[in-house]
Every structure is written in C-alpha cells, then in structure tokens.
C-alpha cells in the first residue's frame, strides 16, 4: 500500500498457489547521492562532497548496506527530507562535521568504525550535543538498546526498519518540517 502496489493470490486445492506482487515503476529522472568523501585509508577526497542545504530537514544516513541505503534514502526523500549517505563510521564523522545535518540515522555495525563509537565521538564534538542521533540495528535485545543509548543516541530502531515508525521518529526530532 505504501508503494501503491497490490498482492494477488490464486490457489487451487491439491495443486498449489501463485502469489503475485505488483509494484508501480517509474524511471528515476535524477540522482542526488553524495560520493564518498573519504578514501579507504580514511583520507579526505578533495571537492567530492555534495552539500545538503540546511533547513530542518537534512538527514545524514550512516549505513553500509546498499539495499538499506536505497530503501531508506528513497523513502525519506519521498517524504521531503534531504538525505546524505555515509558508508562507514569515518565517513559519518566527516560528513556530520561538513554538512551539519538536522538528524543522523546511524547503523550500529559498519566498517572502519562502528556506529556506537562514531556516536560517542560526535557527542564529544562541540556542536553535536543537541543533534539527534537515531541508531539503526539488527540487534534487538534489551542490552543492545541500552548500549545504543549509553553511546549517546537519542533513540533506537530495530531492523528491518518499519518505515512509518521511522518517519514518526524523524518528524519527532525534526519537528516534522519537510518541503514535500
């Protein structure tokens, strides 16, 4: 329903069932993804960061899984948010300082530096004490929630992420100010 699609089922006793998922498709006309501003060795690449305009709707998504990046970025942009991508903890620190986002969605398990350490370092950086950080993790045990909050996160979402809940949390921390 969120994608204006449908599911059809045809079934015959002792014969089997056929399930069909229907999703409308429209070719994307523009792409606004930032390239990685950091090399594999953690060195900054010159002039390769696309700045996201400030305006109570900019989000930094720190996530290393391409499927999750595509899903979350597309959905949040559809909802009117401007999303920049960091694919590891080092990039998250670099882009957070470069772009000053209104909200950070931080995956816990990332290469080079995990989201817990990146969050601790951001909280120790002047100017990031009040920036909301929401952790995204496949870990869903009570101790995992506690570890996320102890690292300095403001909230926590388990994967797979419920997109409606994600938008509710994003709106809570950004006052719901979107352009779309």
CSV table of C-alpha atoms in Angstrom, one decimal:
chain,number,residue,atom,x,y,z
A,1,UNK,CA,0.0,0.0,0.0
A,2,UNK,CA,2.8,2.4,0.8
A,3,UNK,CA,4.2,1.9,-2.7
A,4,UNK,CA,0.7,1.9,-4.4
A,5,UNK,CA,1.1,-1.7,-5.2
A,6,UNK,CA,-1.0,-4.9,-4.7
A,7,UNK,CA,-0.7,-8.6,-3.9
A,8,UNK,CA,-2.7,-11.2,-5.8
A,9,UNK,CA,-3.2,-14.8,-4.9
A,10,UNK,CA,-4.5,-17.7,-7.0
A,11,UNK,CA,-4.9,-21.0,-5.2
A,12,UNK,CA,-6.2,-24.5,-6.1
A,13,UNK,CA,-6.7,-27.3,-3.6
A,14,UNK,CA,-4.1,-30.0,-4.0
A,15,UNK,CA,-2.5,-28.0,-6.9
A,16,UNK,CA,-0.7,-25.1,-5.3
A,17,UNK,CA,-0.8,-21.3,-5.0
A,18,UNK,CA,0.6,-18.5,-7.1
A,19,UNK,CA,1.4,-15.2,-5.4
A,20,UNK,CA,1.9,-12.0,-7.4
A,21,UNK,CA,3.3,-8.8,-6.0
A,22,UNK,CA,2.6,-5.7,-8.2
A,23,UNK,CA,4.6,-2.5,-7.7
A,24,UNK,CA,4.3,0.5,-9.9
A,25,UNK,CA,7.6,1.5,-11.5
A,26,UNK,CA,8.7,4.9,-12.8
A,27,UNK,CA,12.2,5.6,-14.0
A,28,UNK,CA,14.1,7.9,-11.8
A,29,UNK,CA,14.9,11.2,-13.5
A,30,UNK,CA,17.7,12.5,-11.2
A,31,UNK,CA,20.1,11.1,-8.7
A,32,UNK,CA,21.4,13.2,-5.8
A,33,UNK,CA,23.8,10.8,-4.0
A,34,UNK,CA,27.0,12.1,-2.5
A,35,UNK,CA,30.1,10.2,-3.4
A,36,UNK,CA,32.3,9.0,-0.6
A,37,UNK,CA,34.4,12.0,0.8
A,38,UNK,CA,36.9,9.6,2.4
A,39,UNK,CA,39.2,7.1,0.8
A,40,UNK,CA,39.5,3.5,2.2
A,41,UNK,CA,42.5,4.8,4.2
A,42,UNK,CA,40.4,7.5,5.9
A,43,UNK,CA,41.9,10.3,3.8
A,44,UNK,CA,39.6,13.1,2.6
A,45,UNK,CA,38.9,13.3,-1.1
A,46,UNK,CA,39.1,16.8,-2.3
A,47,UNK,CA,35.9,18.5,-3.6
A,48,UNK,CA,33.7,15.5,-3.8
A,49,UNK,CA,31.1,16.2,-1.1
A,50,UNK,CA,27.7,17.5,-2.3
A,51,UNK,CA,26.5,19.8,0.4
A,52,UNK,CA,22.9,19.4,1.5
A,53,UNK,CA,21.1,22.8,2.1
A,54,UNK,CA,20.3,23.4,5.8
A,55,UNK,CA,16.6,23.8,6.7
A,56,UNK,CA,15.3,21.5,9.4
A,57,UNK,CA,15.1,18.6,7.0
A,58,UNK,CA,18.6,17.4,6.3
A,59,UNK,CA,19.5,13.8,7.4
A,60,UNK,CA,22.8,12.0,7.4
A,61,UNK,CA,22.2,8.3,6.9
A,62,UNK,CA,25.2,6.3,8.1
A,63,UNK,CA,24.7,2.8,6.6
A,64,UNK,CA,26.9,0.3,4.7
A,65,UNK,CA,24.2,-2.0,3.3
A,66,UNK,CA,23.3,-0.8,-0.3
A,67,UNK,CA,19.8,-2.2,-0.1
A,68,UNK,CA,19.1,-0.4,3.2
A,69,UNK,CA,20.6,2.8,1.8
A,70,UNK,CA,18.4,2.7,-1.3
A,71,UNK,CA,15.2,1.9,0.6
A,72,UNK,CA,15.7,4.4,3.4
A,73,UNK,CA,17.1,7.2,1.2
A,74,UNK,CA,14.3,6.9,-1.4
A,75,UNK,CA,11.6,6.8,1.2
A,76,UNK,CA,12.9,9.7,3.2
A,77,UNK,CA,13.4,11.8,0.1
A,78,UNK,CA,9.8,10.9,-1.0
A,79,UNK,CA,8.7,12.3,2.4
A,80,UNK,CA,10.5,15.6,1.8
A,81,UNK,CA,13.8,15.1,3.6
A,82,UNK,CA,17.3,15.7,2.1
A,83,UNK,CA,19.5,12.7,2.7
A,84,UNK,CA,23.3,12.4,2.5
A,85,UNK,CA,25.0,9.0,2.8
A,86,UNK,CA,28.0,7.8,4.8
A,87,UNK,CA,29.0,4.2,4.3
A,88,UNK,CA,31.2,3.8,7.4
A,89,UNK,CA,31.9,5.4,10.7
A,90,UNK,CA,34.8,7.6,9.5
A,91,UNK,CA,32.6,9.0,6.7
A,92,UNK,CA,29.8,9.6,9.2
A,93,UNK,CA,32.1,11.8,11.3
A,94,UNK,CA,33.5,13.6,8.3
A,95,UNK,CA,30.1,14.3,6.7
A,96,UNK,CA,28.5,15.2,10.0
A,97,UNK,CA,31.1,17.9,10.5
A,98,UNK,CA,30.9,19.0,6.9
A,99,UNK,CA,27.1,19.2,6.4
A,100,UNK,CA,25.8,19.8,10.0
A,101,UNK,CA,22.7,17.7,9.5
A,102,UNK,CA,19.5,18.2,11.5
A,103,UNK,CA,19.4,14.4,12.3
A,104,UNK,CA,21.7,11.4,12.0
A,105,UNK,CA,20.5,7.9,11.4
A,106,UNK,CA,23.4,5.7,12.5
A,107,UNK,CA,23.8,2.0,11.7
A,108,UNK,CA,25.5,0.2,14.6
A,109,UNK,CA,27.6,-2.3,12.5
A,110,UNK,CA,29.7,-0.5,9.9
A,111,UNK,CA,33.2,-1.0,8.6
A,112,UNK,CA,36.2,1.1,9.8
A,113,UNK,CA,34.4,2.4,12.8
A,114,UNK,CA,31.1,1.2,14.2
A,115,UNK,CA,28.1,3.4,14.9
A,116,UNK,CA,28.5,3.3,18.7
A,117,UNK,CA,32.0,4.7,18.5
A,118,UNK,CA,31.0,7.2,15.9
A,119,UNK,CA,28.2,8.4,18.1
A,120,UNK,CA,30.4,8.7,21.1
A,121,UNK,CA,32.9,10.8,19.1
A,122,UNK,CA,30.1,13.0,17.7
A,123,UNK,CA,28.8,13.6,21.2
A,124,UNK,CA,32.3,14.7,22.3
A,125,UNK,CA,32.5,17.2,19.4
A,126,UNK,CA,31.3,20.7,20.1
A,127,UNK,CA,28.1,21.4,18.3
A,128,UNK,CA,26.8,17.8,18.3
A,129,UNK,CA,25.5,17.6,21.8
A,130,UNK,CA,22.0,18.5,20.6
A,131,UNK,CA,21.9,16.9,17.2
A,132,UNK,CA,19.5,13.9,17.4
A,133,UNK,CA,21.1,10.6,16.6
A,134,UNK,CA,18.9,7.5,16.0
A,135,UNK,CA,20.6,4.2,15.9
A,136,UNK,CA,19.6,1.5,13.4
A,137,UNK,CA,20.5,-2.0,14.2
A,138,UNK,CA,19.6,-5.7,13.6
A,139,UNK,CA,20.3,-6.3,17.3
A,140,UNK,CA,17.0,-6.1,19.2
A,141,UNK,CA,17.9,-7.3,22.7
A,142,UNK,CA,17.3,-5.0,25.7
A,143,UNK,CA,21.1,-4.7,26.3
A,144,UNK,CA,21.6,-3.6,22.7
A,145,UNK,CA,19.0,-0.8,23.3
A,146,UNK,CA,20.9,0.2,26.4
A,147,UNK,CA,24.3,0.2,24.7
A,148,UNK,CA,22.9,2.5,21.9
A,149,UNK,CA,21.5,5.0,24.4
A,150,UNK,CA,24.7,4.9,26.5
A,151,UNK,CA,26.7,5.7,23.4
A,152,UNK,CA,24.8,9.0,23.2
A,153,UNK,CA,21.9,8.1,20.8
A,154,UNK,CA,18.6,9.7,21.3
A,155,UNK,CA,16.6,6.8,20.0
A,156,UNK,CA,16.8,3.3,18.6
A,157,UNK,CA,15.1,1.4,15.7
A,158,UNK,CA,15.5,-2.3,15.0
A,159,UNK,CA,16.0,-3.6,11.5
A,160,UNK,CA,14.2,-4.3,9.4
A,161,UNK,CA,13.1,-0.8,9.9
A,162,UNK,CA,9.3,0.0,9.9
A,163,UNK,CA,9.2,2.9,7.5
A,164,UNK,CA,6.1,4.5,9.1
A,165,UNK,CA,7.8,4.4,12.6
A,166,UNK,CA,11.0,5.7,11.1
A,167,UNK,CA,9.1,8.8,9.7
A,168,UNK,CA,7.4,9.3,13.1
A,169,UNK,CA,10.7,9.3,14.8
A,170,UNK,CA,12.3,11.6,12.2
A,171,UNK,CA,9.4,14.0,12.5
A,172,UNK,CA,9.6,14.0,16.3
A,173,UNK,CA,13.3,15.1,16.1
A,174,UNK,CA,13.0,17.5,13.2
A,175,UNK,CA,9.6,19.0,14.2
A,176,UNK,CA,8.2,17.5,11.0
A,177,UNK,CA,9.5,20.3,8.8
A,178,UNK,CA,9.7,18.9,5.3
A,179,UNK,CA,9.5,20.5,2.0
A,180,UNK,CA,7.2,17.8,0.4
